[in-house]
Amino acid sequence: PLPWPQSFLLKSLEQVRKIQTRNSELLEQLCATYKLCHPEELVLLGHSLGILQAPLSRCSIQALQPTKCLSQLHSGLFLYQGLLQALAGISPEVAPTLDMLQLDVANFATTIWQQMETLGVAPTVQPTQSTLPTFTSAFQRRAGGVLTVSHLQTFLETAHCALNHLV
Amino acid sequence: ESCGHIRISVPIVRLGDPVTASCIISPNCSKLDQEPQILWRLQDGPEQPGDRQRRLHDGSQESTITLPHVNHTKAFLSCLVPWANSFQVLDQAELQAGYPPASPSNLSCLMYLTTNSLVCQWEPGPETYLPTNFTLKSFRSRADCKYQKDSITDCVPKDRQNTCSIARKHLILYQNMVVWVQAENVLGTSESPKLCLDPMDVVKLEPPVLQVLDMNPELVPRQPGCLWLSWKPWKPGEFIAQECELRYQPQFGGANWTLVSHLPSSEDQFKLCGLHQAPVYTLQIRCIRSPLPGLWSSWSPSLQLRPT
Amino acid sequence: ESCGHIRISVPIVRLGDPVTASCIISPNCSKLDQEPQILWRLQDGPEQPGDRQRRLHDGSQESTITLPHVNHTKAFLSCLVPWANSFQVLDQAELQAGYPPASPSNLSCLMYLTTNSLVCQWEPGPETYLPTNFTLKSFRSRADCKYQKDSITDCVPKDRQNTCSIARKHLILYQNMVVWVQAENVLGTSESPKLCLDPMDVVKLEPPVLQVLDMNPELVPRQPGCLWLSWKPWKPGEFIAQECELRYQPQFGGANWTLVSHLPSSEDQFKLCGLHQAPVYTLQIRCIRSPLPGLWSSWSPSLQLRPT
């Protein structure tokens, strides 16, 4: 397949780093403010809330398929954008960081979508958001935030490796 | 379906008071083994079992814990179960502790003629550690402040300042009004003592501008140890009948102030003599509404003058 | 019933343009004698008769006047009649004059990572003497800025500043957008040239903090005329790949700067040698986004250092 344009790869890598920085900031805030510092302690709750990890198998270095990786990247970002939106109202202390993170993820999704359009592999219709978790308590929303952001962090590490591999 | 749910007797208590919480794990929480040991964690403290754990008639497990003295003003209490070689947090409740507000004290008000507003300030009293709202309340009254005529809209301070400004349109000048501060949080309410005042009796008056006159020696014979002064009242307060006071002392040496009282608020030519103790004297002037009641203005900026 | 009424052709004209006004005095204006001579007064100028006064079919009197060149930016034109040995003003109209806005120029924008906003500024052009509204308009676009995708809400500057800040939520970073300024007053509208930019290409980058290292002579042999330096990128811009430039010169004597280019944006230990010309050197560092497009940061505050 055609190599991806350098500026797209460099911009994407910069966006990944921008989001990762914001992610760690948010995780630190959630830990400091709500003492929710171990995502692994929230796995059970994650299942019951339906907060799953977005697949990125086509971006793993061992089985890298650039075009399919792109669409997995976009679908994952689109899912996380929705999950972050569902967390709105989490708390005044955390809301500003969460708003910025959600905008950065949405903008990165636009960058990916535009590249898919340029390569002619973009589906004709923009994806629609699948059903998002509903949070019945402040705790669930905060725990959902920790889970979503830590999943997003793992997701971005894989994306970073793939993009770096293609630069 | 969420597996665990915490219930707290009272989420906000007085600092040092006890609090009791219970965590119930529903039987249909698939991933958990049948009768998991329920644990508790306060903030990021160690995991500890509850005081009592029992099986409820519907098959769910309930653990109850009593924290004898809550000494965090804000803390998170988590309900967990062991999971692999770690834990799973099932629910988390926010605990807050603090004090009911003490009565606000030292309430005082000043009427500012430049902004046409009555500004009151107070001391909030000791920290309550809880969100506490202060409101400046007031109502119009007759001369003796006993009976409430009509109430004035509450004055809510801006971002936690202990001062509030009542706009001119809420004031009837030359009429008495009653003012007090109410403090309120989730543990209680308190009120400051009430003030009975007419805004015009608490005008923040500014001193006049003191000036020295350079008298023409041909017209006015030079007298040793004298100064010719003039002053005009502060413009915004010009309509207020005032009485003023002048004080002077040698510039150095820290001698006491000499006072000249009952002076008019406006003077074109005032001769001050007897200034023989030093080459340079420091002078200041201040005024007060008179004969109507009022507050002294601050002293004017000091003037260093060399008598003739 | 009001006796007189002024009608003006155009109440707001270009400075220097003519304006025509007419004043009609109704017949049933009881207090006036039948056919009063109608007079005009511009601002507090002399009373002057109109160019023409005639009797209308309904019996009212009409005077018309043309001011050839309006040179007041704001003036009042009064219609009067003689009255006893003075005049009576019957009506008054407000006249304004100025210029249509010139095209705003020198539009430039910077993206601030600390406030997450795109701040644009421009030069408004010559004074128009009329209330003139400036609006920063923008729309999102594809790579080439030719086609408008979706427009962004207008950015209205605060109290007549020539700068406006577009909030993060209106921006799509890493996508091009078109920005321009529109100026509008009652006499006309104008637009600045359009800018096509990706906010991330105009980030306002701050320089790193340059530090000198105190190397342990046992570990690192002392070399004359050398300095050990370290720097870290500005925190909010850390995610941006950057390239930096160091410059140094003897503290005094005004020798030229020596430049060291293509340095990494983060350096734990950097040895700089060849500093033999003076006891103390002045050093500064700056960075730029690289290889992606960007703007140079300002130079860091200068550091006075004494080489080994």
PDB file of N, CA and C in Angstrom, chain C residues 218-280:
ATOM      1  N   GLU C 218      35.588  15.184  40.079  1.00  0.00           N
ATOM      2  CA  GLU C 218      36.160  13.812  40.088  1.00  0.00           C
ATOM      3  C   GLU C 218      35.591  13.015  38.923  1.00  0.00           C
ATOM      4  N   LEU C 219      34.322  13.258  38.631  1.00  0.00           N
ATOM      5  CA  LEU C 219      33.702  12.438  37.573  1.00  0.00           C
ATOM      6  C   LEU C 219      34.046  13.000  36.199  1.00  0.00           C
ATOM      7  N   VAL C 220      33.996  14.343  36.118  1.00  0.00           N
ATOM      8  CA  VAL C 220      34.187  14.956  34.790  1.00  0.00           C
ATOM      9  C   VAL C 220      35.365  15.924  34.883  1.00  0.00           C
ATOM     10  N   PRO C 221      36.448  15.601  34.201  1.00  0.00           N
ATOM     11  CA  PRO C 221      37.639  16.473  34.310  1.00  0.00           C
ATOM     12  C   PRO C 221      37.302  17.907  33.888  1.00  0.00           C
ATOM     13  N   ARG C 222      37.866  18.871  34.643  1.00  0.00           N
ATOM     14  CA  ARG C 222      37.606  20.294  34.326  1.00  0.00           C
ATOM     15  C   ARG C 222      38.298  20.659  33.019  1.00  0.00           C
ATOM     16  N   GLN C 223      37.509  21.288  32.106  1.00  0.00           N
ATOM     17  CA  GLN C 223      38.109  21.754  30.840  1.00  0.00           C
ATOM     18  C   GLN C 223      37.932  23.258  30.802  1.00  0.00           C
ATOM     19  N   PRO C 224      39.020  24.000  30.596  1.00  0.00           N
ATOM     20  CA  PRO C 224      38.881  25.477  30.584  1.00  0.00           C
ATOM     21  C   PRO C 224      37.953  25.926  29.450  1.00  0.00           C
ATOM     22  N   GLY C 225      37.224  27.005  29.708  1.00  0.00           N
ATOM     23  CA  GLY C 225      36.380  27.615  28.673  1.00  0.00           C
ATOM     24  C   GLY C 225      35.168  26.779  28.321  1.00  0.00           C
ATOM     25  N   CYS C 226      34.713  25.952  29.301  1.00  0.00           N
ATOM     26  CA  CYS C 226      33.540  25.102  28.981  1.00  0.00           C
ATOM     27  C   CYS C 226      32.428  25.338  29.998  1.00  0.00           C
ATOM     28  N   LEU C 227      31.224  24.961  29.581  1.00  0.00           N
ATOM     29  CA  LEU C 227      30.048  25.030  30.455  1.00  0.00           C
ATOM     30  C   LEU C 227      29.216  23.776  30.222  1.00  0.00           C
ATOM     31  N   TRP C 228      28.642  23.236  31.345  1.00  0.00           N
ATOM     32  CA  TRP C 228      27.712  22.126  31.189  1.00  0.00           C
ATOM     33  C   TRP C 228      26.294  22.693  31.381  1.00  0.00           C
ATOM     34  N   LEU C 229      25.447  22.463  30.374  1.00  0.00           N
ATOM     35  CA  LEU C 229      24.088  23.028  30.414  1.00  0.00           C
ATOM     36  C   LEU C 229      23.042  21.915  30.355  1.00  0.00           C
ATOM     37  N   SER C 230      21.839  22.259  30.807  1.00  0.00           N
ATOM     38  CA  SER C 230      20.691  21.347  30.585  1.00  0.00           C
ATOM     39  C   SER C 230      19.438  22.183  30.389  1.00  0.00           C
ATOM     40  N   TRP C 231      18.489  21.655  29.646  1.00  0.00           N
ATOM     41  CA  TRP C 231      17.211  22.358  29.483  1.00  0.00           C
ATOM     42  C   TRP C 231      16.099  21.340  29.250  1.00  0.00           C
ATOM     43  N   LYS C 232      14.903  21.784  29.629  1.00  0.00           N
ATOM     44  CA  LYS C 232      13.692  20.948  29.460  1.00  0.00           C
ATOM     45  C   LYS C 232      12.672  21.788  28.683  1.00  0.00           C
ATOM     46  N   PRO C 233      11.853  21.147  27.824  1.00  0.00           N
ATOM     47  CA  PRO C 233      10.878  21.949  27.065  1.00  0.00           C
ATOM     48  C   PRO C 233       9.831  22.531  28.004  1.00  0.00           C
ATOM     49  N   TRP C 234       9.233  23.601  27.572  1.00  0.00           N
ATOM     50  CA  TRP C 234       8.124  24.259  28.277  1.00  0.00           C
ATOM     51  C   TRP C 234       6.990  23.225  28.425  1.00  0.00           C
ATOM     52  N   LYS C 235       6.531  23.049  29.678  1.00  0.00           N
ATOM     53  CA  LYS C 235       5.629  21.918  30.012  1.00  0.00           C
ATOM     54  C   LYS C 235       4.410  21.841  29.070  1.00  0.00           C
ATOM     55  N   PRO C 236       3.613  22.918  28.925  1.00  0.00           N
ATOM     56  CA  PRO C 236       2.395  22.776  28.101  1.00  0.00           C
ATOM     57  C   PRO C 236       2.695  22.388  26.646  1.00  0.00           C
ATOM     58  N   GLY C 237       3.940  22.628  26.194  1.00  0.00           N
ATOM     59  CA  GLY C 237       4.252  22.315  24.786  1.00  0.00           C
ATOM     60  C   GLY C 237       5.057  21.037  24.648  1.00  0.00           C
ATOM     61  N   GLU C 238       5.144  20.284  25.750  1.00  0.00           N
ATOM     62  CA  GLU C 238       6.016  19.089  25.796  1.00  0.00           C
ATOM     63  C   GLU C 238       5.675  18.071  24.713  1.00  0.00           C
ATOM     64  N   PHE C 239       4.409  17.978  24.350  1.00  0.00           N
ATOM     65  CA  PHE C 239       3.987  16.946  23.388  1.00  0.00           C
ATOM     66  C   PHE C 239       4.379  17.328  21.956  1.00  0.00           C
ATOM     67  N   ILE C 240       4.845  18.558  21.761  1.00  0.00           N
ATOM     68  CA  ILE C 240       5.194  19.036  20.411  1.00  0.00           C
ATOM     69  C   ILE C 240       6.678  18.748  20.147  1.00  0.00           C
ATOM     70  N   ALA C 241       6.962  18.032  19.053  1.00  0.00           N
ATOM     71  CA  ALA C 241       8.367  17.778  18.687  1.00  0.00           C
ATOM     72  C   ALA C 241       8.972  19.117  18.280  1.00  0.00           C
ATOM     73  N   GLN C 242      10.118  19.459  18.918  1.00  0.00           N
ATOM     74  CA  GLN C 242      10.710  20.780  18.669  1.00  0.00           C
ATOM     75  C   GLN C 242      12.205  20.654  18.386  1.00  0.00           C
ATOM     76  N   GLU C 243      12.727  21.735  17.843  1.00  0.00           N
ATOM     77  CA  GLU C 243      14.171  21.844  17.626  1.00  0.00           C
ATOM     78  C   GLU C 243      14.579  23.173  18.253  1.00  0.00           C
ATOM     79  N   CYS C 244      15.790  23.227  18.831  1.00  0.00           N
ATOM     80  CA  CYS C 244      16.147  24.453  19.556  1.00  0.00           C
ATOM     81  C   CYS C 244      17.451  25.049  19.048  1.00  0.00           C
ATOM     82  N   GLU C 245      17.684  26.271  19.493  1.00  0.00           N
ATOM     83  CA  GLU C 245      18.863  27.044  19.070  1.00  0.00           C
ATOM     84  C   GLU C 245      19.405  27.762  20.312  1.00  0.00           C
ATOM     85  N   LEU C 246      20.716  27.676  20.480  1.00  0.00           N
ATOM     86  CA  LEU C 246      21.376  28.315  21.625  1.00  0.00           C
ATOM     87  C   LEU C 246      22.213  29.464  21.075  1.00  0.00           C
ATOM     88  N   ARG C 247      22.239  30.615  21.788  1.00  0.00           N
ATOM     89  CA  ARG C 247      23.172  31.665  21.348  1.00  0.00           C
ATOM     90  C   ARG C 247      23.916  32.190  22.563  1.00  0.00           C
ATOM     91  N   TYR C 248      25.194  32.568  22.331  1.00  0.00           N
ATOM     92  CA  TYR C 248      25.977  33.097  23.464  1.00  0.00           C
ATOM     93  C   TYR C 248      26.902  34.203  22.969  1.00  0.00           C
ATOM     94  N   GLN C 249      27.264  35.081  23.885  1.00  0.00           N
ATOM     95  CA  GLN C 249      28.207  36.168  23.564  1.00  0.00           C
ATOM     96  C   GLN C 249      28.855  36.597  24.884  1.00  0.00           C
ATOM     97  N   PRO C 250      30.095  37.153  24.797  1.00  0.00           N
ATOM     98  CA  PRO C 250      30.724  37.675  26.025  1.00  0.00           C
ATOM     99  C   PRO C 250      29.780  38.691  26.667  1.00  0.00           C
ATOM    100  N   GLN C 251      29.742  38.714  27.992  1.00  0.00           N
ATOM    101  CA  GLN C 251      28.764  39.552  28.693  1.00  0.00           C
ATOM    102  C   GLN C 251      28.885  41.011  28.269  1.00  0.00           C
ATOM    103  N   PHE C 252      30.141  41.488  28.116  1.00  0.00           N
ATOM    104  CA  PHE C 252      30.324  42.911  27.740  1.00  0.00           C
ATOM    105  C   PHE C 252      31.038  43.001  26.399  1.00  0.00           C
ATOM    106  N   GLY C 253      31.093  44.172  25.882  1.00  0.00           N
ATOM    107  CA  GLY C 253      31.902  44.400  24.672  1.00  0.00           C
ATOM    108  C   GLY C 253      31.075  44.240  23.411  1.00  0.00           C
ATOM    109  N   GLY C 254      29.829  43.816  23.522  1.00  0.00           N
ATOM    110  CA  GLY C 254      28.910  43.826  22.374  1.00  0.00           C
ATOM    111  C   GLY C 254      29.363  42.979  21.203  1.00  0.00           C
ATOM    112  N   ALA C 255      30.165  41.933  21.463  1.00  0.00           N
ATOM    113  CA  ALA C 255      30.547  41.048  20.337  1.00  0.00           C
ATOM    114  C   ALA C 255      29.276  40.369  19.835  1.00  0.00           C
ATOM    115  N   ASN C 256      29.334  39.882  18.575  1.00  0.00           N
ATOM    116  CA  ASN C 256      28.126  39.239  18.021  1.00  0.00           C
ATOM    117  C   ASN C 256      27.787  37.969  18.771  1.00  0.00           C
ATOM    118  N   TRP C 257      26.531  37.564  18.577  1.00  0.00           N
ATOM    119  CA  TRP C 257      26.096  36.285  19.153  1.00  0.00           C
ATOM    120  C   TRP C 257      26.708  35.147  18.336  1.00  0.00           C
ATOM    121  N   THR C 258      27.090  34.097  19.041  1.00  0.00           N
ATOM    122  CA  THR C 258      27.440  32.847  18.346  1.00  0.00           C
ATOM    123  C   THR C 258      26.243  31.909  18.484  1.00  0.00           C
ATOM    124  N   LEU C 259      25.889  31.237  17.377  1.00  0.00           N
ATOM    125  CA  LEU C 259      24.665  30.431  17.350  1.00  0.00           C
ATOM    126  C   LEU C 259      25.007  28.946  17.287  1.00  0.00           C
ATOM    127  N   VAL C 260      24.280  28.119  18.070  1.00  0.00           N
ATOM    128  CA  VAL C 260      24.405  26.655  17.970  1.00  0.00           C
ATOM    129  C   VAL C 260      23.005  26.147  17.591  1.00  0.00           C
ATOM    130  N   SER C 261      22.854  25.644  16.376  1.00  0.00           N
ATOM    131  CA  SER C 261      21.499  25.298  15.898  1.00  0.00           C
ATOM    132  C   SER C 261      21.227  23.800  15.969  1.00  0.00           C
ATOM    133  N   HIS C 262      19.984  23.449  15.603  1.00  0.00           N
ATOM    134  CA  HIS C 262      19.526  22.049  15.511  1.00  0.00           C
ATOM    135  C   HIS C 262      19.794  21.267  16.793  1.00  0.00           C
ATOM    136  N   LEU C 263      19.451  21.874  17.906  1.00  0.00           N
ATOM    137  CA  LEU C 263      19.624  21.173  19.189  1.00  0.00           C
ATOM    138  C   LEU C 263      18.299  20.493  19.556  1.00  0.00           C
ATOM    139  N   PRO C 264      18.376  19.409  20.330  1.00  0.00           N
ATOM    140  CA  PRO C 264      17.124  18.746  20.745  1.00  0.00           C
ATOM    141  C   PRO C 264      16.366  19.632  21.739  1.00  0.00           C
ATOM    142  N   SER C 265      15.057  19.349  21.933  1.00  0.00           N
ATOM    143  CA  SER C 265      14.260  20.233  22.807  1.00  0.00           C
ATOM    144  C   SER C 265      14.476  19.892  24.275  1.00  0.00           C
ATOM    145  N   SER C 266      15.120  18.767  24.522  1.00  0.00           N
ATOM    146  CA  SER C 266      15.381  18.401  25.927  1.00  0.00           C
ATOM    147  C   SER C 266      16.804  17.845  25.994  1.00  0.00           C
ATOM    148  N   GLU C 267      17.563  18.360  26.955  1.00  0.00           N
ATOM    149  CA  GLU C 267      18.972  17.948  27.045  1.00  0.00           C
ATOM    150  C   GLU C 267      19.365  17.891  28.517  1.00  0.00           C
ATOM    151  N   ASP C 268      19.837  16.723  28.953  1.00  0.00           N
ATOM    152  CA  ASP C 268      20.220  16.601  30.365  1.00  0.00           C
ATOM    153  C   ASP C 268      21.628  17.142  30.597  1.00  0.00           C
ATOM    154  N   GLN C 269      22.547  16.802  29.645  1.00  0.00           N
ATOM    155  CA  GLN C 269      23.938  17.288  29.814  1.00  0.00           C
ATOM    156  C   GLN C 269      24.464  17.731  28.463  1.00  0.00           C
ATOM    157  N   PHE C 270      24.715  19.034  28.333  1.00  0.00           N
ATOM    158  CA  PHE C 270      25.230  19.556  27.057  1.00  0.00           C
ATOM    159  C   PHE C 270      26.509  20.337  27.353  1.00  0.00           C
ATOM    160  N   LYS C 271      27.608  19.918  26.726  1.00  0.00           N
ATOM    161  CA  LYS C 271      28.878  20.606  26.996  1.00  0.00           C
ATOM    162  C   LYS C 271      29.098  21.675  25.938  1.00  0.00           C
ATOM    163  N   LEU C 272      29.303  22.907  26.380  1.00  0.00           N
ATOM    164  CA  LEU C 272      29.574  24.022  25.456  1.00  0.00           C
ATOM    165  C   LEU C 272      30.971  24.535  25.764  1.00  0.00           C
ATOM    166  N   CYS C 273      31.834  24.476  24.728  1.00  0.00           N
ATOM    167  CA  CYS C 273      33.228  24.907  24.970  1.00  0.00           C
ATOM    168  C   CYS C 273      33.600  26.042  24.030  1.00  0.00           C
ATOM    169  N   GLY C 274      34.854  26.462  24.139  1.00  0.00           N
ATOM    170  CA  GLY C 274      35.344  27.545  23.285  1.00  0.00           C
ATOM    171  C   GLY C 274      35.028  28.908  23.861  1.00  0.00           C
ATOM    172  N   LEU C 275      34.717  28.945  25.157  1.00  0.00           N
ATOM    173  CA  LEU C 275      34.317  30.241  25.763  1.00  0.00           C
ATOM    174  C   LEU C 275      35.538  30.863  26.434  1.00  0.00           C
ATOM    175  N   HIS C 276      36.444  31.414  25.591  1.00  0.00           N
ATOM    176  CA  HIS C 276      37.717  31.924  26.153  1.00  0.00           C
ATOM    177  C   HIS C 276      37.801  33.443  26.099  1.00  0.00           C
ATOM    178  N   GLN C 277      36.834  34.064  25.426  1.00  0.00           N
ATOM    179  CA  GLN C 277      37.018  35.514  25.173  1.00  0.00           C
ATOM    180  C   GLN C 277      36.685  36.360  26.384  1.00  0.00           C
ATOM    181  N   ALA C 278      35.928  35.820  27.334  1.00  0.00           N
ATOM    182  CA  ALA C 278      35.505  36.688  28.448  1.00  0.00           C
ATOM    183  C   ALA C 278      35.278  35.830  29.691  1.00  0.00           C
ATOM    184  N   PRO C 279      35.345  36.485  30.850  1.00  0.00           N
ATOM    185  CA  PRO C 279      35.130  35.713  32.096  1.00  0.00           C
ATOM    186  C   PRO C 279      33.679  35.261  32.232  1.00  0.00           C
ATOM    187  N   VAL C 280      32.766  36.121  31.735  1.00  0.00           N
ATOM    188  CA  VAL C 280      31.345  35.797  31.894  1.00  0.00           C
ATOM    189  C   VAL C 280      30.662  35.877  30.526  1.00  0.00           C
TER     190      VAL C 280
END
